[in-house]
PDB file of C-alpha atoms and ligand atoms in Angstrom:
ATOM      1  CA  MET A   1     100.553 121.710  85.092  1.00 57.00           C
ATOM      2  CA  ILE A   2      96.928 122.821  84.848  1.00 67.00           C
ATOM      3  CA  LEU A   3      97.985 126.453  84.357  1.00 72.00           C
ATOM      4  CA  ASP A   4     100.263 125.381  81.533  1.00 78.00           C
ATOM      5  CA  ASP A   5      97.339 123.593  79.913  1.00 75.00           C
ATOM      6  CA  ILE A   6      95.140 126.665  80.197  1.00 79.00           C
ATOM      7  CA  LYS A   7      97.832 128.888  78.745  1.00 81.00           C
ATOM      8  CA  LYS A   8      98.411 126.505  75.846  1.00 82.00           C
ATOM      9  CA  TYR A   9      94.697 126.332  75.191  1.00 79.00           C
ATOM     10  CA  PHE A  10      94.333 130.110  74.957  1.00 82.00           C
ATOM     11  CA  LEU A  11      97.410 130.504  72.780  1.00 84.00           C
ATOM     12  CA  GLN A  12      96.097 127.904  70.349  1.00 82.00           C
ATOM     13  CA  TYR A  13      92.666 129.445  70.567  1.00 81.00           C
ATOM     14  CA  ARG A  14      93.960 132.895  69.661  1.00 83.00           C
ATOM     15  CA  GLU A  15      95.800 131.505  66.661  1.00 82.00           C
ATOM     16  CA  LEU A  16      92.614 129.914  65.409  1.00 81.00           C
ATOM     17  CA  TYR A  17      89.964 132.473  66.311  1.00 80.00           C
ATOM     18  CA  GLY A  18      91.688 135.766  67.140  1.00 81.00           C
ATOM     19  CA  ASP A  19      91.094 137.761  70.305  1.00 75.00           C
ATOM     20  CA  GLU A  20      87.433 137.113  70.793  1.00 74.00           C
ATOM     21  CA  ILE A  21      87.289 134.498  73.499  1.00 72.00           C
ATOM     22  CA  VAL A  22      84.563 131.940  73.923  1.00 72.00           C
ATOM     23  CA  ILE A  23      85.270 129.295  76.527  1.00 72.00           C
ATOM     24  CA  LYS A  24      83.820 125.907  75.862  1.00 72.00           C
ATOM     25  CA  PRO A  25      82.201 124.409  78.983  1.00 70.00           C
ATOM     26  CA  GLU A  26      83.660 120.963  78.210  1.00 70.00           C
ATOM     27  CA  PHE A  27      87.111 122.456  78.431  1.00 70.00           C
ATOM     28  CA  LEU A  28      86.475 124.039  81.819  1.00 71.00           C
ATOM     29  CA  LYS A  29      85.019 120.796  83.102  1.00 68.00           C
ATOM     30  CA  GLU A  30      88.130 118.868  82.049  1.00 68.00           C
ATOM     31  CA  VAL A  31      90.510 121.371  83.584  1.00 73.00           C
ATOM     32  CA  PHE A  32      88.801 122.199  86.860  1.00 82.00           C
ATOM     33  CA  LEU A  33      87.292 118.932  87.982  1.00 92.00           C
ATOM     34  CA  SER A  34      89.562 116.565  89.885  1.00 94.00           C
ATOM     35  CA  LYS A  35      90.227 113.066  88.577  1.00 96.00           C
ATOM     36  CA  SER A  36      88.023 111.782  91.363  1.00 97.00           C
ATOM     37  CA  GLU A  37      85.128 114.000  90.254  1.00 96.00           C
ATOM     38  CA  LEU A  38      85.626 113.104  86.595  1.00 96.00           C
ATOM     39  CA  LEU A  39      85.575 109.393  87.439  1.00 97.00           C
ATOM     40  CA  HIS A  40      82.561 109.803  89.654  1.00 97.00           C
ATOM     41  CA  ASN A  41      80.640 111.675  86.942  1.00 97.00           C
ATOM     42  CA  PHE A  42      81.653 109.084  84.394  1.00 98.00           C
ATOM     43  CA  TYR A  43      80.492 106.286  86.680  1.00 98.00           C
ATOM     44  CA  ASN A  44      77.084 107.928  86.953  1.00 98.00           C
ATOM     45  CA  GLU A  45      76.906 108.275  83.187  1.00 98.00           C
ATOM     46  CA  ILE A  46      77.519 104.591  82.469  1.00 98.00           C
ATOM     47  CA  LYS A  47      76.472 102.612  85.543  1.00 98.00           C
ATOM     48  CA  ASP A  48      73.069 101.661  84.106  1.00 98.00           C
ATOM     49  CA  CYS A  49      74.516 100.614  80.740  1.00 98.00           C
ATOM     50  CA  THR A  50      72.544  98.085  78.709  1.00 98.00           C
ATOM     51  CA  LYS A  51      74.492  98.370  75.448  1.00 98.00           C
ATOM     52  CA  CYS A  52      75.059  94.627  75.480  1.00 97.00           C
ATOM     53  CA  SER A  53      73.081  91.746  76.946  1.00 97.00           C
ATOM     54  CA  LEU A  54      75.365  91.437  79.993  1.00 98.00           C
ATOM     55  CA  GLY A  55      73.540  94.489  81.282  1.00 97.00           C
ATOM     56  CA  LEU A  56      70.480  92.289  81.698  1.00 97.00           C
ATOM     57  CA  THR A  57      72.169  89.444  83.590  1.00 97.00           C
ATOM     58  CA  ARG A  58      74.557  91.314  85.881  1.00 98.00           C
ATOM     59  CA  THR A  59      73.953  91.770  89.589  1.00 98.00           C
ATOM     60  CA  ASN A  60      76.253  94.802  89.801  1.00 98.00           C
ATOM     61  CA  PHE A  61      78.066  97.010  87.349  1.00 98.00           C
ATOM     62  CA  VAL A  62      81.783  96.740  88.216  1.00 98.00           C
ATOM     63  CA  PHE A  63      83.298 100.105  87.370  1.00 98.00           C
ATOM     64  CA  GLY A  64      86.727 100.086  89.011  1.00 98.00           C
ATOM     65  CA  THR A  65      88.377 100.667  92.361  1.00 98.00           C
ATOM     66  CA  GLY A  66      91.378 102.365  93.910  1.00 98.00           C
ATOM     67  CA  SER A  67      92.969 105.771  93.771  1.00 98.00           C
ATOM     68  CA  PRO A  68      91.954 108.213  91.011  1.00 98.00           C
ATOM     69  CA  GLU A  69      95.465 109.655  91.375  1.00 98.00           C
ATOM     70  CA  ALA A  70      97.121 106.265  90.920  1.00 98.00           C
ATOM     71  CA  LYS A  71     100.404 106.077  89.031  1.00 98.00           C
ATOM     72  CA  MET A  72      99.747 102.418  88.282  1.00 98.00           C
ATOM     73  CA  MET A  73      96.640 100.988  86.719  1.00 98.00           C
ATOM     74  CA  LEU A  74      95.874  97.255  86.643  1.00 98.00           C
ATOM     75  CA  ILE A  75      93.619  95.896  83.949  1.00 98.00           C
ATOM     76  CA  GLY A  76      91.865  92.540  84.087  1.00 98.00           C
ATOM     77  CA  GLU A  77      89.373  90.821  81.871  1.00 98.00           C
ATOM     78  CA  ALA A  78      85.891  90.834  83.344  1.00 98.00           C
ATOM     79  CA  PRO A  79      84.112  90.471  86.691  1.00 98.00           C
ATOM     80  CA  GLY A  80      83.630  86.950  88.018  1.00 97.00           C
ATOM     81  CA  ARG A  81      80.985  85.747  90.445  1.00 97.00           C
ATOM     82  CA  GLU A  82      82.265  87.521  93.561  1.00 98.00           C
ATOM     83  CA  GLU A  83      82.934  90.725  91.668  1.00 98.00           C
ATOM     84  CA  ASP A  84      79.433  90.669  90.203  1.00 98.00           C
ATOM     85  CA  LEU A  85      77.977  90.187  93.684  1.00 98.00           C
ATOM     86  CA  GLN A  86      80.091  92.871  95.363  1.00 98.00           C
ATOM     87  CA  GLY A  87      80.378  95.406  92.528  1.00 98.00           C
ATOM     88  CA  GLU A  88      84.174  95.600  92.879  1.00 98.00           C
ATOM     89  CA  PRO A  89      86.935  94.146  90.668  1.00 98.00           C
ATOM     90  CA  PHE A  90      89.251  91.408  91.902  1.00 98.00           C
ATOM     91  CA  VAL A  91      87.623  90.547  95.216  1.00 98.00           C
ATOM     92  CA  GLY A  92      87.397  86.765  94.698  1.00 98.00           C
ATOM     93  CA  ARG A  93      90.205  84.210  94.898  1.00 97.00           C
ATOM     94  CA  ALA A  94      92.191  85.725  92.049  1.00 98.00           C
ATOM     95  CA  GLY A  95      91.753  89.086  93.750  1.00 98.00           C
ATOM     96  CA  GLN A  96      93.175  87.794  97.045  1.00 98.00           C
ATOM     97  CA  LEU A  97      96.215  86.582  95.162  1.00 98.00           C
ATOM     98  CA  LEU A  98      96.460  89.896  93.323  1.00 98.00           C
ATOM     99  CA  ASN A  99      96.488  91.721  96.669  1.00 98.00           C
ATOM    100  CA  ARG A 100      99.430  89.564  97.789  1.00 98.00           C
ATOM    101  CA  ILE A 101     101.253  90.175  94.514  1.00 98.00           C
ATOM    102  CA  LEU A 102     100.809  93.927  95.002  1.00 98.00           C
ATOM    103  CA  LYS A 103     102.071  93.715  98.589  1.00 98.00           C
ATOM    104  CA  ALA A 104     105.144  91.874  97.319  1.00 97.00           C
ATOM    105  CA  ILE A 105     106.085  94.988  95.332  1.00 98.00           C
ATOM    106  CA  ASN A 106     105.177  97.194  98.245  1.00 98.00           C
ATOM    107  CA  LEU A 107     101.866  98.471  96.942  1.00 98.00           C
ATOM    108  CA  GLU A 108      98.445  98.389  98.509  1.00 97.00           C
ATOM    109  CA  ARG A 109      95.334  97.886  96.454  1.00 97.00           C
ATOM    110  CA  GLU A 110      94.152 101.363  97.483  1.00 98.00           C
ATOM    111  CA  GLU A 111      97.220 103.004  95.915  1.00 98.00           C
ATOM    112  CA  VAL A 112      96.640 101.648  92.423  1.00 98.00           C
ATOM    113  CA  TYR A 113      93.545 101.712  90.246  1.00 99.00           C
ATOM    114  CA  ILE A 114      92.011  98.388  89.209  1.00 99.00           C
ATOM    115  CA  ALA A 115      89.534  97.933  86.370  1.00 98.00           C
ATOM    116  CA  ASN A 116      88.512  95.408  83.748  1.00 98.00           C
ATOM    117  CA  ILE A 117      87.928  95.367  80.006  1.00 98.00           C
ATOM    118  CA  LEU A 118      84.285  94.421  80.688  1.00 98.00           C
ATOM    119  CA  LYS A 119      82.237  96.016  83.469  1.00 98.00           C
ATOM    120  CA  CYS A 120      79.680  93.218  83.662  1.00 98.00           C
ATOM    121  CA  ARG A 121      80.099  89.515  84.313  1.00 98.00           C
ATOM    122  CA  PRO A 122      79.786  87.174  81.348  1.00 98.00           C
ATOM    123  CA  PRO A 123      77.566  84.239  82.370  1.00 95.00           C
ATOM    124  CA  TYR A 124      79.577  81.195  83.545  1.00 92.00           C
ATOM    125  CA  ASN A 125      82.729  83.336  83.215  1.00 90.00           C
ATOM    126  CA  ARG A 126      82.971  82.654  79.496  1.00 95.00           C
ATOM    127  CA  ASP A 127      85.374  84.843  77.502  1.00 95.00           C
ATOM    128  CA  PRO A 128      84.083  88.288  76.509  1.00 96.00           C
ATOM    129  CA  ASP A 129      82.634  88.279  72.990  1.00 96.00           C
ATOM    130  CA  LYS A 130      83.362  90.752  70.209  1.00 97.00           C
ATOM    131  CA  LYS A 131      80.264  92.863  70.621  1.00 97.00           C
ATOM    132  CA  GLU A 132      80.699  93.100  74.414  1.00 98.00           C
ATOM    133  CA  ILE A 133      84.268  94.284  73.963  1.00 98.00           C
ATOM    134  CA  GLU A 134      83.280  96.766  71.278  1.00 98.00           C
ATOM    135  CA  MET A 135      80.606  98.304  73.521  1.00 98.00           C
ATOM    136  CA  CYS A 136      82.530  98.245  76.790  1.00 98.00           C
ATOM    137  CA  PHE A 137      86.192  98.870  75.957  1.00 98.00           C
ATOM    138  CA  PRO A 138      85.655 102.611  75.298  1.00 98.00           C
ATOM    139  CA  TYR A 139      84.630 102.925  78.972  1.00 98.00           C
ATOM    140  CA  LEU A 140      88.012 101.624  80.063  1.00 98.00           C
ATOM    141  CA  LEU A 141      89.784 103.942  77.632  1.00 98.00           C
ATOM    142  CA  ARG A 142      88.000 106.909  79.197  1.00 98.00           C
ATOM    143  CA  GLN A 143      89.082 105.721  82.669  1.00 98.00           C
ATOM    144  CA  ILE A 144      92.673 105.464  81.453  1.00 98.00           C
ATOM    145  CA  ASP A 145      92.462 108.971  79.973  1.00 97.00           C
ATOM    146  CA  ILE A 146      91.191 110.431  83.237  1.00 97.00           C
ATOM    147  CA  ILE A 147      93.728 108.651  85.446  1.00 98.00           C
ATOM    148  CA  ASN A 148      96.593 109.000  82.970  1.00 97.00           C
ATOM    149  CA  PRO A 149      98.742 106.432  84.793  1.00 98.00           C
ATOM    150  CA  LYS A 150     102.495 106.246  84.420  1.00 98.00           C
ATOM    151  CA  ILE A 151     102.261 102.479  84.072  1.00 98.00           C
ATOM    152  CA  ILE A 152      99.578 100.018  83.121  1.00 98.00           C
ATOM    153  CA  LEU A 153      99.943  96.408  84.232  1.00 99.00           C
ATOM    154  CA  ILE A 154      97.814  94.161  82.067  1.00 98.00           C
ATOM    155  CA  LEU A 155      96.620  90.953  83.698  1.00 98.00           C
ATOM    156  CA  GLY A 156      96.268  88.150  81.212  1.00 98.00           C
ATOM    157  CA  ARG A 157      96.101  87.423  77.522  1.00 97.00           C
ATOM    158  CA  VAL A 158      92.527  88.572  76.870  1.00 97.00           C
ATOM    159  CA  ALA A 159      93.063  92.053  78.302  1.00 98.00           C
ATOM    160  CA  ALA A 160      96.447  92.313  76.556  1.00 98.00           C
ATOM    161  CA  HIS A 161      94.948  91.444  73.190  1.00 98.00           C
ATOM    162  CA  VAL A 162      92.247  94.061  73.545  1.00 98.00           C
ATOM    163  CA  LEU A 163      94.314  96.921  74.944  1.00 98.00           C
ATOM    164  CA  LEU A 164      97.338  96.369  72.722  1.00 98.00           C
ATOM    165  CA  ASP A 165      95.279  95.338  69.686  1.00 97.00           C
ATOM    166  CA  SER A 166      97.511  92.303  69.290  1.00 97.00           C
ATOM    167  CA  SER A 167      97.079  88.580  68.889  1.00 97.00           C
ATOM    168  CA  ASP A 168     100.586  87.643  70.034  1.00 98.00           C
ATOM    169  CA  SER A 169     101.176  84.881  72.559  1.00 97.00           C
ATOM    170  CA  MET A 170     101.942  85.710  76.189  1.00 96.00           C
ATOM    171  CA  ALA A 171     105.509  84.571  75.535  1.00 94.00           C
ATOM    172  CA  LEU A 172     105.881  87.435  73.054  1.00 97.00           C
ATOM    173  CA  LEU A 173     103.880  90.017  74.996  1.00 98.00           C
ATOM    174  CA  ARG A 174     105.656  89.577  78.331  1.00 97.00           C
ATOM    175  CA  GLY A 175     109.048  90.941  79.273  1.00 93.00           C
ATOM    176  CA  LYS A 176     108.967  94.124  77.228  1.00 96.00           C
ATOM    177  CA  ILE A 177     107.591  97.608  77.506  1.00 98.00           C
ATOM    178  CA  HIS A 178     104.597  98.492  75.338  1.00 98.00           C
ATOM    179  CA  TYR A 179     102.991 101.894  75.149  1.00 98.00           C
ATOM    180  CA  TYR A 180      99.460 103.198  75.353  1.00 97.00           C
ATOM    181  CA  LYS A 181      99.251 106.995  74.937  1.00 94.00           C
ATOM    182  CA  ASN A 182     101.301 108.446  77.854  1.00 92.00           C
ATOM    183  CA  SER A 183     101.555 105.158  79.710  1.00 98.00           C
ATOM    184  CA  LYS A 184     104.138 102.414  79.673  1.00 98.00           C
ATOM    185  CA  VAL A 185     102.472  99.026  79.536  1.00 98.00           C
ATOM    186  CA  ILE A 186     103.645  95.707  80.975  1.00 98.00           C
ATOM    187  CA  VAL A 187     101.848  92.422  80.383  1.00 98.00           C
ATOM    188  CA  THR A 188     101.778  89.592  82.896  1.00 98.00           C
ATOM    189  CA  TYR A 189      99.763  86.454  83.606  1.00 98.00           C
ATOM    190  CA  HIS A 190      96.306  86.659  85.075  1.00 98.00           C
ATOM    191  CA  PRO A 191      96.288  85.742  88.789  1.00 98.00           C
ATOM    192  CA  ALA A 192      93.637  83.095  88.061  1.00 97.00           C
ATOM    193  CA  ALA A 193      96.172  81.440  85.740  1.00 98.00           C
ATOM    194  CA  LEU A 194      98.692  81.416  88.614  1.00 98.00           C
ATOM    195  CA  LEU A 195      96.166  79.650  90.799  1.00 98.00           C
ATOM    196  CA  ARG A 196      95.883  76.922  88.151  1.00 97.00           C
ATOM    197  CA  ASN A 197      99.569  76.785  87.299  1.00 98.00           C
ATOM    198  CA  PRO A 198     102.081  77.725  90.023  1.00 96.00           C
ATOM    199  CA  ASN A 199     104.912  77.552  87.444  1.00 97.00           C
ATOM    200  CA  LEU A 200     103.716  80.942  86.257  1.00 97.00           C
ATOM    201  CA  LYS A 201     104.565  82.552  89.580  1.00 96.00           C
ATOM    202  CA  ARG A 202     108.211  83.060  88.801  1.00 97.00           C
ATOM    203  CA  PRO A 203     107.731  84.869  85.457  1.00 97.00           C
ATOM    204  CA  THR A 204     104.944  86.904  87.050  1.00 98.00           C
ATOM    205  CA  TRP A 205     107.325  87.925  89.809  1.00 98.00           C
ATOM    206  CA  GLU A 206     109.767  89.170  87.154  1.00 98.00           C
ATOM    207  CA  ASP A 207     107.010  91.108  85.392  1.00 98.00           C
ATOM    208  CA  VAL A 208     105.787  92.862  88.498  1.00 98.00           C
ATOM    209  CA  GLN A 209     109.344  93.725  89.538  1.00 98.00           C
ATOM    210  CA  LEU A 210     109.762  95.409  86.151  1.00 98.00           C
ATOM    211  CA  ALA A 211     106.462  97.224  86.657  1.00 98.00           C
ATOM    212  CA  ARG A 212     107.651  98.439  90.068  1.00 98.00           C
ATOM    213  CA  LYS A 213     110.936  99.627  88.575  1.00 98.00           C
ATOM    214  CA  ILE A 214     109.098 101.714  85.988  1.00 98.00           C
ATOM    215  CA  TYR A 215     106.749 102.976  88.713  1.00 98.00           C
ATOM    216  CA  ASP A 216     109.772 104.249  90.666  1.00 98.00           C
ATOM    217  CA  GLU A 217     111.595 105.833  87.711  1.00 96.00           C
TER     218      GLU A 217
HETATM  219  N1  LIG B   1      89.174  88.349  86.943  1.00 95.60           N
HETATM  220  C1  LIG B   1      89.235  89.487  86.248  1.00 95.60           C
HETATM  221  O1  LIG B   1      89.779  89.550  85.159  1.00 95.60           O
HETATM  222  N2  LIG B   1      88.699  90.571  86.798  1.00 95.60           N
HETATM  223  C2  LIG B   1      88.121  90.585  87.990  1.00 95.60           C
HETATM  224  O2  LIG B   1      87.661  91.627  88.423  1.00 95.60           O
HETATM  225  C3  LIG B   1      88.067  89.371  88.694  1.00 95.60           C
HETATM  226  C4  LIG B   1      88.600  88.262  88.152  1.00 95.60           C
HETATM  227  N1  LIG B   2      99.127  80.258  95.449  1.00 95.60           N
HETATM  228  C1  LIG B   2      99.054  81.413  96.122  1.00 95.60           C
HETATM  229  O1  LIG B   2     100.016  82.137  96.259  1.00 95.60           O
HETATM  230  N2  LIG B   2      97.883  81.748  96.648  1.00 95.60           N
HETATM  231  C2  LIG B   2      96.766  81.005  96.486  1.00 95.60           C
HETATM  232  O2  LIG B   2      95.704  81.399  96.964  1.00 95.60           O
HETATM  233  C3  LIG B   2      96.869  79.794  95.771  1.00 95.60           C
HETATM  234  C4  LIG B   2      98.060  79.454  95.242  1.00 95.60           C
END
């Protein structure tokens, strides 16, 4: 896979510039660093971010957790109180439920990669605002590019609207396959919504079964 990429790069390079070869360091970095190293470097680049005011009120920057080699990526909205305190996504009540949902489709939290649209907690858990999303969303896109998951499971309406650039209702977003770059994308309810409304458990079960099916394809 990597060798194919290198070969393609040089073939394209020769077409553009002839036989004199100059290797760009950024290219070598992309090809020879593991996903884990790329994520780690990226974390160090952005962990002290103060591009929006949430950088001033956070306790911890919540980058993401799980396997850099994950085939499935889960995307939530923003850290809550527990996540802000611990520096890890989905570790509060919604996170406990998310762990059980993952177990139900035979996945452990450590096998997937979990991240949020925002890396810092909005005060009082209010919805992310436009400026926060504009500043922070590119960080998630870079994480998705590095991990290049086969499937992305979006948790909740807010994350779905941002990642899919849509304003459709959950009723329209659920139950079908969307695409983001190389990844298939499934939308389901946020686990916090399930805690408030147990009627959402059944449709969520259907969504995660579909996600697991795509994962296994
Ligand atoms: N809700 C989210 O959307 N993300 C978290 O990390 C925790 C709760
Ligand atoms: N339903 C669950 O499955 N878990 C909870 O924690 C609460 C409601």
